[in-house]
Every structure is written in structure tokens, then in C-alpha cells.
Coordinates of C-alpha atoms and ligand atoms in Angstrom, one line a residue:
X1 CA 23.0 123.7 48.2
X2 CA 26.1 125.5 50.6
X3 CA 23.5 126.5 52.9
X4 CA 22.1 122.8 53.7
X5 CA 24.0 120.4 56.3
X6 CA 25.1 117.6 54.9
X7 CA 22.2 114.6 55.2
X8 CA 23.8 112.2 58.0
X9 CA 23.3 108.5 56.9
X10 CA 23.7 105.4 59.3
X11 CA 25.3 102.1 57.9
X12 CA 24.3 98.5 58.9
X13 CA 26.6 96.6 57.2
X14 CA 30.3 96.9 56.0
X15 CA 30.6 94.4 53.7
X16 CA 30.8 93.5 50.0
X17 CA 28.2 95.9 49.1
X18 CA 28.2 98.4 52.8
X19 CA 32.1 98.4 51.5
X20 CA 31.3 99.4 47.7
X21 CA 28.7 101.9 49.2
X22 CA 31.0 103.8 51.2
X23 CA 33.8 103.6 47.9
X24 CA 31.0 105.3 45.7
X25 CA 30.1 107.9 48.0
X26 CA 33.9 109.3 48.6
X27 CA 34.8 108.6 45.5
X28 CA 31.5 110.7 43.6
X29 CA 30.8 112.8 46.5
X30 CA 30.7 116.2 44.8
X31 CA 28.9 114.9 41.7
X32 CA 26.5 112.8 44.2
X33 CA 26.1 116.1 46.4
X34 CA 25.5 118.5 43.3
X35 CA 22.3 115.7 41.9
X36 CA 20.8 115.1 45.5
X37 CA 21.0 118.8 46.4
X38 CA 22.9 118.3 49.5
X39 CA 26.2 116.4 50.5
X40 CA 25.7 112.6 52.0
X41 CA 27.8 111.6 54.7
X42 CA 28.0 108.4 56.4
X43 CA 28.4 108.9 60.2
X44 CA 28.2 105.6 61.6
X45 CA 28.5 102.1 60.7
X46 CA 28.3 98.8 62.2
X47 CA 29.8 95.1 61.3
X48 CA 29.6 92.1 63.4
X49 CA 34.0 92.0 63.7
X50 CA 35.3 95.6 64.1
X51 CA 38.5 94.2 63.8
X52 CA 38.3 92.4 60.5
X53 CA 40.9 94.1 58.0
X54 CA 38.4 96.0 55.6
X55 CA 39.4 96.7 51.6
X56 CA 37.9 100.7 51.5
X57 CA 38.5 103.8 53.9
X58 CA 36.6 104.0 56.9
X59 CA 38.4 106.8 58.2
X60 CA 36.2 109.7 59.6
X61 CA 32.7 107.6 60.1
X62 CA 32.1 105.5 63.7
X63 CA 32.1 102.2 63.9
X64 CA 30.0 100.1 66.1
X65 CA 29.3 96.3 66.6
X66 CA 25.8 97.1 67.7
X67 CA 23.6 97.8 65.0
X68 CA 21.1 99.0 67.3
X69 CA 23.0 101.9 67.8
X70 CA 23.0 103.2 64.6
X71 CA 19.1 102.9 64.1
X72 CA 18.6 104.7 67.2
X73 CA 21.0 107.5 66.6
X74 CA 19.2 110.4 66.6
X75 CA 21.7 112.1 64.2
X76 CA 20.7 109.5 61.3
X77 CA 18.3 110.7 58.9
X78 CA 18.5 107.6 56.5
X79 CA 19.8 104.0 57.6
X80 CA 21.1 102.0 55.2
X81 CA 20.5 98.1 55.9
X82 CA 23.1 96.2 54.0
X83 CA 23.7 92.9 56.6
X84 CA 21.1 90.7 54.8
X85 CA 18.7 87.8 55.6
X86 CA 16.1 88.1 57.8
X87 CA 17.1 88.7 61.6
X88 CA 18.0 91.2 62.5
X89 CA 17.6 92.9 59.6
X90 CA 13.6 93.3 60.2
X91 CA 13.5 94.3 63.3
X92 CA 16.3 96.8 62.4
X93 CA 14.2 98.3 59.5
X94 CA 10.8 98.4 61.8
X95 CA 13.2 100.4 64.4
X96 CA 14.7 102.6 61.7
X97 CA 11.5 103.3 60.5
X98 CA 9.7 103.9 63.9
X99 CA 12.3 106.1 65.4
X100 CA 11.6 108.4 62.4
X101 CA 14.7 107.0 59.6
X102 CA 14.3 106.8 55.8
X103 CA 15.4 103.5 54.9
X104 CA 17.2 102.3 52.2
X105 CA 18.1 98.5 51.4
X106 CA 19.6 95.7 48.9
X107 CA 17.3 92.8 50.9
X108 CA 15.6 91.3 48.5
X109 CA 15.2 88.4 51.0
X110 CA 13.2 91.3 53.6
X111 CA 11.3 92.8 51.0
X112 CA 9.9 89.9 49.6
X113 CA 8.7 88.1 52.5
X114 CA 8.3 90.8 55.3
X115 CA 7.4 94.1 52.3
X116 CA 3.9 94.6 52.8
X117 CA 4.4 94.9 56.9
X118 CA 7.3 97.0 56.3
X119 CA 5.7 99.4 53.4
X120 CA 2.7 99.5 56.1
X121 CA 5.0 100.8 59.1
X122 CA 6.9 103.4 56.4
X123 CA 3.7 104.7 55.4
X124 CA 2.6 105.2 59.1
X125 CA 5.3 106.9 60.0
X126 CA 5.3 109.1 56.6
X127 CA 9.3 107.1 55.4
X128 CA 10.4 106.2 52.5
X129 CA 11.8 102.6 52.2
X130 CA 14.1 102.4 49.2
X131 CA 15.3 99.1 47.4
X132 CA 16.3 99.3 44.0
X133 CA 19.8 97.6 44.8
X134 CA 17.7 94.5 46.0
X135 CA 16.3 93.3 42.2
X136 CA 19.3 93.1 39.4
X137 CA 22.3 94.5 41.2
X138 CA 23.2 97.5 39.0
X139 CA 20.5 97.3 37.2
X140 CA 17.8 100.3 37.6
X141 CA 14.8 98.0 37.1
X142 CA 12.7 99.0 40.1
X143 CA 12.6 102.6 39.0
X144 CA 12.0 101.8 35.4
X145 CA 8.6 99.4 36.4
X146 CA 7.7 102.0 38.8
X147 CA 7.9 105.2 37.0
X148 CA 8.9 105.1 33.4
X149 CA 6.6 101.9 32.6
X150 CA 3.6 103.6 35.0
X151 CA 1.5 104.1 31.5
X152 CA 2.1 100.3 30.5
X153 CA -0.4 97.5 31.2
X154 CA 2.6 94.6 31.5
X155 CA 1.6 91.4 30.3
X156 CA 4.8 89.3 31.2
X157 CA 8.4 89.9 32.1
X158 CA 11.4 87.3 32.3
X159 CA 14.8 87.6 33.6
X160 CA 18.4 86.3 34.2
X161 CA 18.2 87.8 37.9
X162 CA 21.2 85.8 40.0
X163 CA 24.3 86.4 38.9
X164 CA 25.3 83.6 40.4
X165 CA 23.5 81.0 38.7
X166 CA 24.4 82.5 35.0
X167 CA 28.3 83.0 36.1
X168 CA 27.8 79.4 36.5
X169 CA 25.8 78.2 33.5
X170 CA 28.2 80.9 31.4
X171 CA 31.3 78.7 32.8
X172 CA 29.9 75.2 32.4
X173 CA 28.6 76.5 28.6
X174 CA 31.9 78.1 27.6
X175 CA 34.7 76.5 29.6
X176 CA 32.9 73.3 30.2
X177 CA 33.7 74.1 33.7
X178 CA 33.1 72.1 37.4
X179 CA 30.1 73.4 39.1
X180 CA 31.8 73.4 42.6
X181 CA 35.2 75.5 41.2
X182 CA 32.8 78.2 40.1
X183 CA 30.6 78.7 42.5
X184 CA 34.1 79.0 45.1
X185 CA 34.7 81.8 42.5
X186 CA 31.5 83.7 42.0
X187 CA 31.6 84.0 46.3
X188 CA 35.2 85.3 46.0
X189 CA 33.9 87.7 44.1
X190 CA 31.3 88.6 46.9
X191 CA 28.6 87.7 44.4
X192 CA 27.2 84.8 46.1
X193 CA 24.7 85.3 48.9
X194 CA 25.8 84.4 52.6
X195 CA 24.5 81.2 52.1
X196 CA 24.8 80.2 48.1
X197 CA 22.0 77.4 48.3
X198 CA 19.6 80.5 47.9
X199 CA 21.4 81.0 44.7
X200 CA 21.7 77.9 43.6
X201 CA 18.1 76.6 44.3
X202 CA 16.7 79.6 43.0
X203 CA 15.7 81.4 46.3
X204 CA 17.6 84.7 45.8
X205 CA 15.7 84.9 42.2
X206 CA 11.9 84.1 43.4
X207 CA 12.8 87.0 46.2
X208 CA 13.6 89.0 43.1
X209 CA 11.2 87.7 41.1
X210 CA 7.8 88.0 43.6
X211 CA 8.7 92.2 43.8
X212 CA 9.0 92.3 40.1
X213 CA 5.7 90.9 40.0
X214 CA 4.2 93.2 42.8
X215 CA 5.3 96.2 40.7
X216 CA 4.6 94.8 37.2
X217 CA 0.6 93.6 38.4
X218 CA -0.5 95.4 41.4
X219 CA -0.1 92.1 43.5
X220 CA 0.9 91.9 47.3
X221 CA 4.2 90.7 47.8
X222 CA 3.6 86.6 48.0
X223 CA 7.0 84.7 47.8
X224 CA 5.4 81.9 49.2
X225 CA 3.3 81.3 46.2
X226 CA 6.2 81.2 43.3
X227 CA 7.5 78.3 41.6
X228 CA 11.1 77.5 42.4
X229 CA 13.3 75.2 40.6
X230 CA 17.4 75.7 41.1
X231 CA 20.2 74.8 38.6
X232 CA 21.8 71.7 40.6
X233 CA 20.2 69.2 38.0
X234 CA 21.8 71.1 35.3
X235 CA 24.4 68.8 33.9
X236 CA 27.1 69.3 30.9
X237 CA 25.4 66.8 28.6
X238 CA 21.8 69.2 29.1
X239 CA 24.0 72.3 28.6
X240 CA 25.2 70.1 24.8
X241 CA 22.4 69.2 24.0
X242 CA 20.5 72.6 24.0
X243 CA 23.3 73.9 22.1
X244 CA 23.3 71.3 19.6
X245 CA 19.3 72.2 19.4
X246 CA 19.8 76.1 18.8
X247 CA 19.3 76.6 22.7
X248 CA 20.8 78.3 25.5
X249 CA 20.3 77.1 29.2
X250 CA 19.1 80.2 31.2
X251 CA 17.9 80.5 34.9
X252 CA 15.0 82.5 34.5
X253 CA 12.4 84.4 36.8
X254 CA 9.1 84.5 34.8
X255 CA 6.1 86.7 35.5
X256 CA 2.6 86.4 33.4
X257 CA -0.2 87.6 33.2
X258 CA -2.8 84.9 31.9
X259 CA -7.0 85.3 32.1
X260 CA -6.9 82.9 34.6
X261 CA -4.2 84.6 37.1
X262 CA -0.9 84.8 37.1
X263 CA 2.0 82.7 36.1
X264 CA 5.4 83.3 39.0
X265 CA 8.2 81.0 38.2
X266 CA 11.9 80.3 38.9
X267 CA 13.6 77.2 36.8
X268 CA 16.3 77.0 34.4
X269 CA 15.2 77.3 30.8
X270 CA 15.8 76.9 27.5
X271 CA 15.7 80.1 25.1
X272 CA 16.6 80.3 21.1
X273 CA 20.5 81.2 21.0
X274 CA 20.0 84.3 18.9
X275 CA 16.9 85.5 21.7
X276 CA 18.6 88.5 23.4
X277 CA 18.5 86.9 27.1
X278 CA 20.9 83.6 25.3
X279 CA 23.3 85.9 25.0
X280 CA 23.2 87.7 28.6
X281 CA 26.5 86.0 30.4
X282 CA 28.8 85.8 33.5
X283 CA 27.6 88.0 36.2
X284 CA 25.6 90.1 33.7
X285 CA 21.8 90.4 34.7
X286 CA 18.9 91.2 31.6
X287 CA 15.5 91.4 32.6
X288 CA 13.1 91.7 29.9
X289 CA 9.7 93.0 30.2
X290 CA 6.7 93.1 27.3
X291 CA 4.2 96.3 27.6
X292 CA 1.2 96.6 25.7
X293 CA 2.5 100.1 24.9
X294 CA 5.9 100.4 25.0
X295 CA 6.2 96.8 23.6
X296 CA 9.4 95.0 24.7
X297 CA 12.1 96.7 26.8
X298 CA 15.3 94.9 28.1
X299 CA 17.3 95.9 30.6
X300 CA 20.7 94.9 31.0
X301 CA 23.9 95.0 33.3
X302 CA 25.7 93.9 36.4
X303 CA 23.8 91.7 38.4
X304 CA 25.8 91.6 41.3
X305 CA 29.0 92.6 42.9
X306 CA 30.3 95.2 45.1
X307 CA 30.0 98.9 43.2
X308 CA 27.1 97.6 40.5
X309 CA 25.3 97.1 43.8
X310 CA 26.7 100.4 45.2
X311 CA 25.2 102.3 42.7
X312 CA 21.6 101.6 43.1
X313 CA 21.8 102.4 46.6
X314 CA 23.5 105.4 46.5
X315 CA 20.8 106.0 43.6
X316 CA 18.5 105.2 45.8
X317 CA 20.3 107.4 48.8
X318 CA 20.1 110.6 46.1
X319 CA 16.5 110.2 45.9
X320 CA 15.8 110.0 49.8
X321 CA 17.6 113.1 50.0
X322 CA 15.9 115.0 47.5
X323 CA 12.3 113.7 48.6
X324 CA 13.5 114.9 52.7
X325 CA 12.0 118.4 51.0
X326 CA 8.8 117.2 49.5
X327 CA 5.5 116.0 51.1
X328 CA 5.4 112.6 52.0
X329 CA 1.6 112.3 50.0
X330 CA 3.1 112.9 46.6
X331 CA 5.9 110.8 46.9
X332 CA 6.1 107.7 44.4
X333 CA 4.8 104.3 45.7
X334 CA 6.9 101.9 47.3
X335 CA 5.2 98.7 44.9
X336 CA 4.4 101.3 41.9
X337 CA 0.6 100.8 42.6
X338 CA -1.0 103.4 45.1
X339 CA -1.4 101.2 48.6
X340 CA -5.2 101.1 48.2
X341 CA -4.7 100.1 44.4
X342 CA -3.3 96.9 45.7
X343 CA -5.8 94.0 45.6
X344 CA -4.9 90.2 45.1
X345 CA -4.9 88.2 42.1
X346 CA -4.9 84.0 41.4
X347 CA -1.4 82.9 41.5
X348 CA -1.4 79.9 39.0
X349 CA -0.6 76.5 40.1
X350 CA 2.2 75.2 38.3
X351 CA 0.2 72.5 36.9
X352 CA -1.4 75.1 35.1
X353 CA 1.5 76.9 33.6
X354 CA 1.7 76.0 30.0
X355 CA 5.2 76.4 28.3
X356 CA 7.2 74.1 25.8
X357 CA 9.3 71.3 26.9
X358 CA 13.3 69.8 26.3
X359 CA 13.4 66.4 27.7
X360 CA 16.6 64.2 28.4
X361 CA 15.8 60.1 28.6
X362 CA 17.6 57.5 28.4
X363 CA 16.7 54.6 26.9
X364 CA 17.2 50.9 26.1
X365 CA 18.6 50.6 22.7
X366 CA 15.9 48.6 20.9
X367 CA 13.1 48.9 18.5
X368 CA 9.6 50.2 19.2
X369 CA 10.6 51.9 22.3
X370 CA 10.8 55.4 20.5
X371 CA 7.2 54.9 19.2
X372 CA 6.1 54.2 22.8
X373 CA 7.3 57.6 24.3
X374 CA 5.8 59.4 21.4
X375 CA 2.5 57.4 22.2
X376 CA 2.4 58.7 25.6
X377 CA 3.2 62.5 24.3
X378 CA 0.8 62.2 21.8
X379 CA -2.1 60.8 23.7
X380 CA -1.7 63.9 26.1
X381 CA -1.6 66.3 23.3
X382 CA 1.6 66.4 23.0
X383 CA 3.3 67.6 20.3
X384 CA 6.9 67.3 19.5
X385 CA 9.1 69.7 17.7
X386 CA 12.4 68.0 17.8
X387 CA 14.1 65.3 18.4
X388 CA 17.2 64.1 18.9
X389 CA 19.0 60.7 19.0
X390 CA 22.7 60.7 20.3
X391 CA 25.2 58.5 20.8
X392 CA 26.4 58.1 24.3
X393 CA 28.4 55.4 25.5
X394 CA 28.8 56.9 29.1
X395 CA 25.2 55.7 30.5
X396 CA 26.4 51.7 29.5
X397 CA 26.3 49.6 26.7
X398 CA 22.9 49.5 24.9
X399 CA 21.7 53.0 26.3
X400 CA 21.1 55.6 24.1
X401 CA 19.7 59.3 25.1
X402 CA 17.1 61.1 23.9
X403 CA 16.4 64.5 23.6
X404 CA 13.2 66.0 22.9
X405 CA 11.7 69.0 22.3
X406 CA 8.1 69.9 22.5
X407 CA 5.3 72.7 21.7
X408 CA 3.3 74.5 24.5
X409 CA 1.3 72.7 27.0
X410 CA 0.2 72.5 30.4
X411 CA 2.5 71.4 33.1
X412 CA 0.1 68.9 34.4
X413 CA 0.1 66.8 31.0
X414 CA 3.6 67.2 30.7
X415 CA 3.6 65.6 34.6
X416 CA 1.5 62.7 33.6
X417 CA 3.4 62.1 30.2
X418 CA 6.6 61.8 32.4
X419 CA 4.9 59.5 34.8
X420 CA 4.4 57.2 32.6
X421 CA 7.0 57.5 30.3
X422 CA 9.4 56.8 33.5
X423 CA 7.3 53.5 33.7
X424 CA 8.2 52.4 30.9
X425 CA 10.6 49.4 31.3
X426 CA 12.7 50.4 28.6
X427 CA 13.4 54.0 29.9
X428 CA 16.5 54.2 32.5
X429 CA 16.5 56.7 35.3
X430 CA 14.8 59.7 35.8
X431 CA 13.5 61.8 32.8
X432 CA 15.4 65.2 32.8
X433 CA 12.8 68.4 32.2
X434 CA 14.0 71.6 31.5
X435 CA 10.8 74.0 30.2
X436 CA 11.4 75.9 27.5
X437 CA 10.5 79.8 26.4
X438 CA 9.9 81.4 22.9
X439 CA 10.0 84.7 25.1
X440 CA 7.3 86.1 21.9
Ligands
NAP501 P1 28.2 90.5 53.2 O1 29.4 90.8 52.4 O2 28.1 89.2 53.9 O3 28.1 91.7 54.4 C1 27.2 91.6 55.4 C2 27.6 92.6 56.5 O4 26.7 92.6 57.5 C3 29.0 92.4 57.1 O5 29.7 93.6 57.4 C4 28.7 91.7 58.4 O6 29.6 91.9 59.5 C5 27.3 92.3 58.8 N1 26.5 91.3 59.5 C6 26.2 90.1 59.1 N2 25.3 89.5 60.0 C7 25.1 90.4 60.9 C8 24.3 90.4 62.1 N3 23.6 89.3 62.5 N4 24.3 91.5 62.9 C9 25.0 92.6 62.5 N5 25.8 92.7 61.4 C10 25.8 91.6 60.6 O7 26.9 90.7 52.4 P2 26.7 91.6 51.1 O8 27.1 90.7 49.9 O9 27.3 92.9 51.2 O10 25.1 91.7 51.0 C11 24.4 92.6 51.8 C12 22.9 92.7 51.3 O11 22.9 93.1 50.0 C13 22.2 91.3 51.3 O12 20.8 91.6 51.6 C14 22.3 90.8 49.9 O13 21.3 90.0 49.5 C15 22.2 92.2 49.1 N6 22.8 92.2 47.8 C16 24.1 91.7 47.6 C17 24.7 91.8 46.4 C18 26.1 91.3 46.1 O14 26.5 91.3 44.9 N7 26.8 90.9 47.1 C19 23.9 92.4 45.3 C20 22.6 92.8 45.6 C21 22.1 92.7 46.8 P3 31.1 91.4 59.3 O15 31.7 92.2 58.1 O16 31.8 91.8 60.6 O17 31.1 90.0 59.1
HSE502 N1 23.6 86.7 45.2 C1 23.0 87.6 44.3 C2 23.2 87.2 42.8 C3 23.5 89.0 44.5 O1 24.1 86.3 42.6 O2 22.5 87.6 41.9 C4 22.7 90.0 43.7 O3 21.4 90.1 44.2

């Protein structure tokens, strides 16, 4: 190791997670050096501000306010792209890549929509593109689907997989806490993305979602076909409710393999309080993922936040370096699945996902109008496992809600049965859905 320079490594972005890269790598340099085989130093770095007071040491590496001139500094082995979105990350990455750079990144945003062009260019130039940090923060997910589950036929997976969204739900179920107060938080905490709507509507966890699924099923990348559903309908009373049923209120990222294709969906669920994911809270990430073989494996840790993050890059960094000594043939596949392996598959309509139901209503307080909701469930084939009266002054005088939860069955039912249920003239407002997993 002695007799090897140091790898030189180019940095495109110094913030929340550029920042807890950087801390990492001084602080675990000689542990980091003695697992990658040689010693990793960050030479240059670039930020939009240069003068913008920074929390870490930046002594001893150059800073720049041109990214371009890290990509083409022919010094810079591996660039690390850590500004996020879309422009100008791409365009970095594509010039990273054709000026002869490894790249490593934590953009799930860029892998997920622009992956396939950028796994194309890597390949052609014989790079590695690395992106463990960009699925589950800390979490070593991508390695564990790509190599340790390689023997596995995986039939689905589910996962808590924005911190954001379950610091939030954590807070409104334990503290009974504002929406708006938290989120302010889970930004300070450099959690949040750049813009949080892509936490909040469930963006950031269908990027994360549609590379899961690329790994888990041999799929192109296809963010465009998932089914997104944020948590900004979420209210207290839902959050109650599913308590006082034996449920938790989870944003999940489902994956499934069905005969028919495959299931890829983002919306807030309900799950058993006792099932593992219930109890995965705050920042913490969990994704869970059933292999014929191996059976069910759950992962679980930081989702987010700036040395969680830090470590899969620099994980991610240590494996760059060690494969800069091995033939680029043999090394392991950037989606799992060898790039000729890769062939599409039916992505399910929603309409036919089938999955169980909790619905919120609220209803005129007079007889026969219960029977006329379970008509409308029943003549669909729909069967109800609970339900729940409760009284609830706050929606006015002669209103009562209703909760109800049902078995499994097809979205497109359950769209009808709400149609007309909302017709009703007894029912008031909108009929709250939240779809609901046995995770079995
Ligand atoms: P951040 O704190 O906003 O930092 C972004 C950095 O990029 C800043 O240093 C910024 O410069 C620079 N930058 C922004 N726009 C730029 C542009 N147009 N040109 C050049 N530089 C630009 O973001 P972050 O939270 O570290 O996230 C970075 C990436 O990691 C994103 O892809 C994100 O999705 C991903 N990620 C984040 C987390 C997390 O917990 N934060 C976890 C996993 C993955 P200034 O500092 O001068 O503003
Ligand atoms: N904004 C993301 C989250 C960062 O909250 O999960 C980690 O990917």
C-alpha cells in the first residue's frame, strides 16, 4: 500500500452530504486507506458560494465555483457528484465519465431518470458509476440486492425510503405535531431535498423506489411508470384512527412481482403495529425485501443526513479504488443484472394493483346509510374487515366518520366503489383512501 500514490478524488458539491463526505474521509483516513488499499484524497472541490461559511475543514483541497473544472482535471481519477437534481448534474457525470473519471454519486433523482444513458456511457468508456448513497442514506441496500441477494429470485420488496416523510409521520403519531413545524426541522437537519415537495409528494421515494426495482427484477430504469402518492392528505384524525385499528401510517415504496407484471408504487400505507416496518421511526430508513431463498431480509438504519450519507459514498469510494486494479469485464453490474440480461417487463397499471383498503367517510348521521356503503362494497366484491364508528363533533352537528377497513382487491373496484359511495347524498366530502399492506 506505501508504494501506491494516493487515489486523487474530485468533489462536486460541498454541502450537507459533500460536507459529511469530506468529515469521514479525514476523520477514517487510515482505516479507509488500509480497506481500499491505497490512501483517498480529495483534491478539488467546487460549490456554487465559495464564500459561504462551511461547518468541516476544507483546508488542503482547492476550491472552485466551476464544477466543470473539477470533471476536466486531469489529476481526478474518481469525481464525486454530490450537487443534486438534474442540471448540471448530467452533463457533469457524461463529462466525468468521457474524460476517463470513475464516478461516484448520492442522485437518486439522475440515476433514476437519466441511469440507463449514463450506465451505457460508463460502460463505453470501461467506468464504474457508483450510487449506493442514492437509495436509503446509510443504508447498504444497493450492494446487498446486487451481490449478497444475486442467488435470490425476489418476489416483492417494500420500504420506508424518505426520511423525510417518516420524521414527519413519526412526529404527527407521537407528538401529535404540525406538519409545517416539522418539515422546517427535518430541512435543518439537511434531510430534506433542495426542494421538499419531492419529499413530500413522494418523488425522492419513486426515484428510490424505480432502482430498487431495476436491481430486484432485471427491469430498465422507468421512473415514469411508478405510482406516486405523497403524505399531504395525511391528517391527525387518519394517523388515530389507524392506531385505534392496530395500524401504523407508513410511506412506503412497494415493488412486486405478479404473473401479470409488475406492481411499482409510492403512497402512504397502513401496516399491523407489531409488523417490523410500524416500528421503523424518525429519520430511520427499513427496507424489507422477500426472496424465494433467503426468505425475508430487512434492512434498517439512517435514511438520510449528513455522515449516514457519507458512509455509503465513501463505501462506495473504497470500492472504486480497489476495482482501479481489476479488469473492467469482471467488475459487478451497475443494475445487478449483466447489461444484456436486461429486458423489459409489464409495469402494472394501478387499477390493477390489488391491496386492502382503510377508508375515512363522513357521513350523515341517520339510519340506512351504513347499509348503503356496505351495498356498494359488497356489490364490487368487497369485503370488509373492520369497521369503525366514531364520534366526532368537529365535521358539524349530525356528521359522524367512518372508518373502514377492507380485504384485498383491485384498485379499479375499490375506484368505482368510491365513486359511487361519494354519490351518495348522505356522504360528506371526499372519501379518504389510504391502501393497506399485510407485508406476508
Ligand atoms: P445540498 O446540501 O443542497 O448541497 C448541494 C451542493 O451542491 C452545495 O454545495 C451547492 O453549492 C452545490 N450546488 C447546488 N447547485 C449547484 C449548481 N447548479 N452548480 C454547482 N454546484 C451546485 O444537498 P445535499 O443534501 O448534500 O444533497 C446532495 C445529493 O445527495 C443530492 O442528490 C441528494 O438527493 C443526495 N442525498 C442527500 C441526502 C441527505 O440526507 N441530504 C441523503 C442521500 C442522498 P453551495 O453550497 O454554494 O450552495
Ligand atoms: N431527502 C431524502 C430523504 C434524503 O429524506 O430521505 C435521503 O435520500
Amino acid at each position: 500500500m506505501a508504494s501506491l500514490p494516493p487515489v486523487k478524488v474530485g468533489l462536486l458539491g460541498l454541502g450537507t452530504v459533500g460536507g459529511g463526505t469530506i468529515t469521514v474521509l479525514r476523520r477514517n483516513a487510515k482505516l479507509i486507506a488500509s480497506r481500499a488499499g491505497r490512501t483517498i484524497e480529495v483534491t478539488v472541490a467546487s460549490a456554487r458560494d465559495l464564500t459561504k461559511a462551511r461547518d468541516f475543514d476544507t483546508s488542503g483541497i482547492r476550491l472552485v465555483a466551476d464544477p466543470f473544472a473539477v470533471v476536466d482535471d486531469p489529476e481526478v481519477e474518481i469525481v464525486v457528484e454530490l450537487i443534486g437534481g438534474i442540471k448540471p448534474a448530467r452533463e457533469l457525470v457524461l463529462r466525468a465519465l468521457a474524460n476517463g473519471k470513475h464516478v461516484v454519486t448520492a442522485n437518486k433523482a439522475l440515476i433514476a431518470l437519466h441511469g440507463n444513458e449514463i450506465f451505457e456511457a460508463a460502460q463505453k468508456n470501461g467506468k464504474v458509476v457508483a450510487f449506493e448513497a442514492a437509495v436509503a442514506g446509510g443504508i447498504p441496500v444497493i450492494k446487498v440486492m446486487r451481490e449478497a441477494l444475486a442467488g435470490n429470485d425476489v418476489l416483492w420488496l417494500a420500504g420506508i425510503i424518505n426520511g423525510t416523510c417518516n420524521f414527519i409521520l413519526t412526529a404527527m403519531t407521537e407528538a401529535g405535531r404540525d406538519f409545517g413545524e416539522v418539515l422546517a426541522e427535518a430541512q435543518k437537519l439537511g434531510y430534506a431535498e433542495a426542494d421538499p415537495s419531492f419529499d413530500i409528494d413522494g418523488i425522492d421515494a419513486a426515484h428510490k423506489l424505480t432502482i430498487l426495482a431495476a436491481l430486484a427484477f432485471g427491469i430498465p430504469l422507468q421512473f415514469d411508470k411508478v405510482f406516486v402518492e405523497g403524505i399531504r392528505n395525511i391528517t391527525r384524525e387518519d394517523v388515530a384512527y389507524a392506531e385505534r385499528l392496530g395500524y401504523r401510517i407508513k410511506h412506503l415504496g412497494i415493488a412486486r412481482q405478479r404473473e401479470q407484471g409488475i406492481e411499482l408504487r409510492v403512497h402512504p400505507t397502513l401496516v399491523k403495529a407489531k409488523q417490523p416496518l410500524a416500528n421503523v421511526n424518525g429519520v430511520m430508513n427499513a427496507v424489507m425485501i422477500q426472496g424465494d431463498a433467503a426468505g425475508q431480509v430487512l434492512l434498517s438504519g439512517r435514511g438520510a443526513g449528513a455522515e449516514p450519507t457519507a458512509s455509503s459514498v465513501v463505501a462506495d469510494l473504497v470500492d472504486v479504488v480497489r476495482a482501479l486494479t481489476s479488469d473492467t469485464e469482471h467488475r459487478v453490474p451497475h443494475l445487478a443484472f449483466q447489461p444484456d440480461a436486461v429486458e423489459a417487463q409489464p409495469i402494472l397499471p394501478m387499477e390493477d394493483v390489488e391491496t386492502a383498503y382503510y377508508l375515512r367517510l363522513n357521513v350523515s348521521d341517520r339510519p340506512g346509510v351504513l347499509a348503503d356503503v356496505t351495498r356498494i362494497l359488497g356489490d364490487r366484491g368487497i369485503s370488509i374487515e373492520a369497521l369503525l364508528q366514531l364520534e366526532h363533533k368537529e365535521e358539524g352537528p349530525g356528521t359522524v366518520p367512518i372508518v373502514i377497513l377492507t380485504h384485498r382487491v383491485r384498485e379499479k373496484a375499490m375506484n368505482d366503489a368510491i365513486h359511487h359511495i361519494e354519490a351518495l347524498a348522505a356522504i360528506q366530502g371526499r372519501v379518504v383512501r389510504i391502501r393497506l399492506e399485510a407485508l406476508k
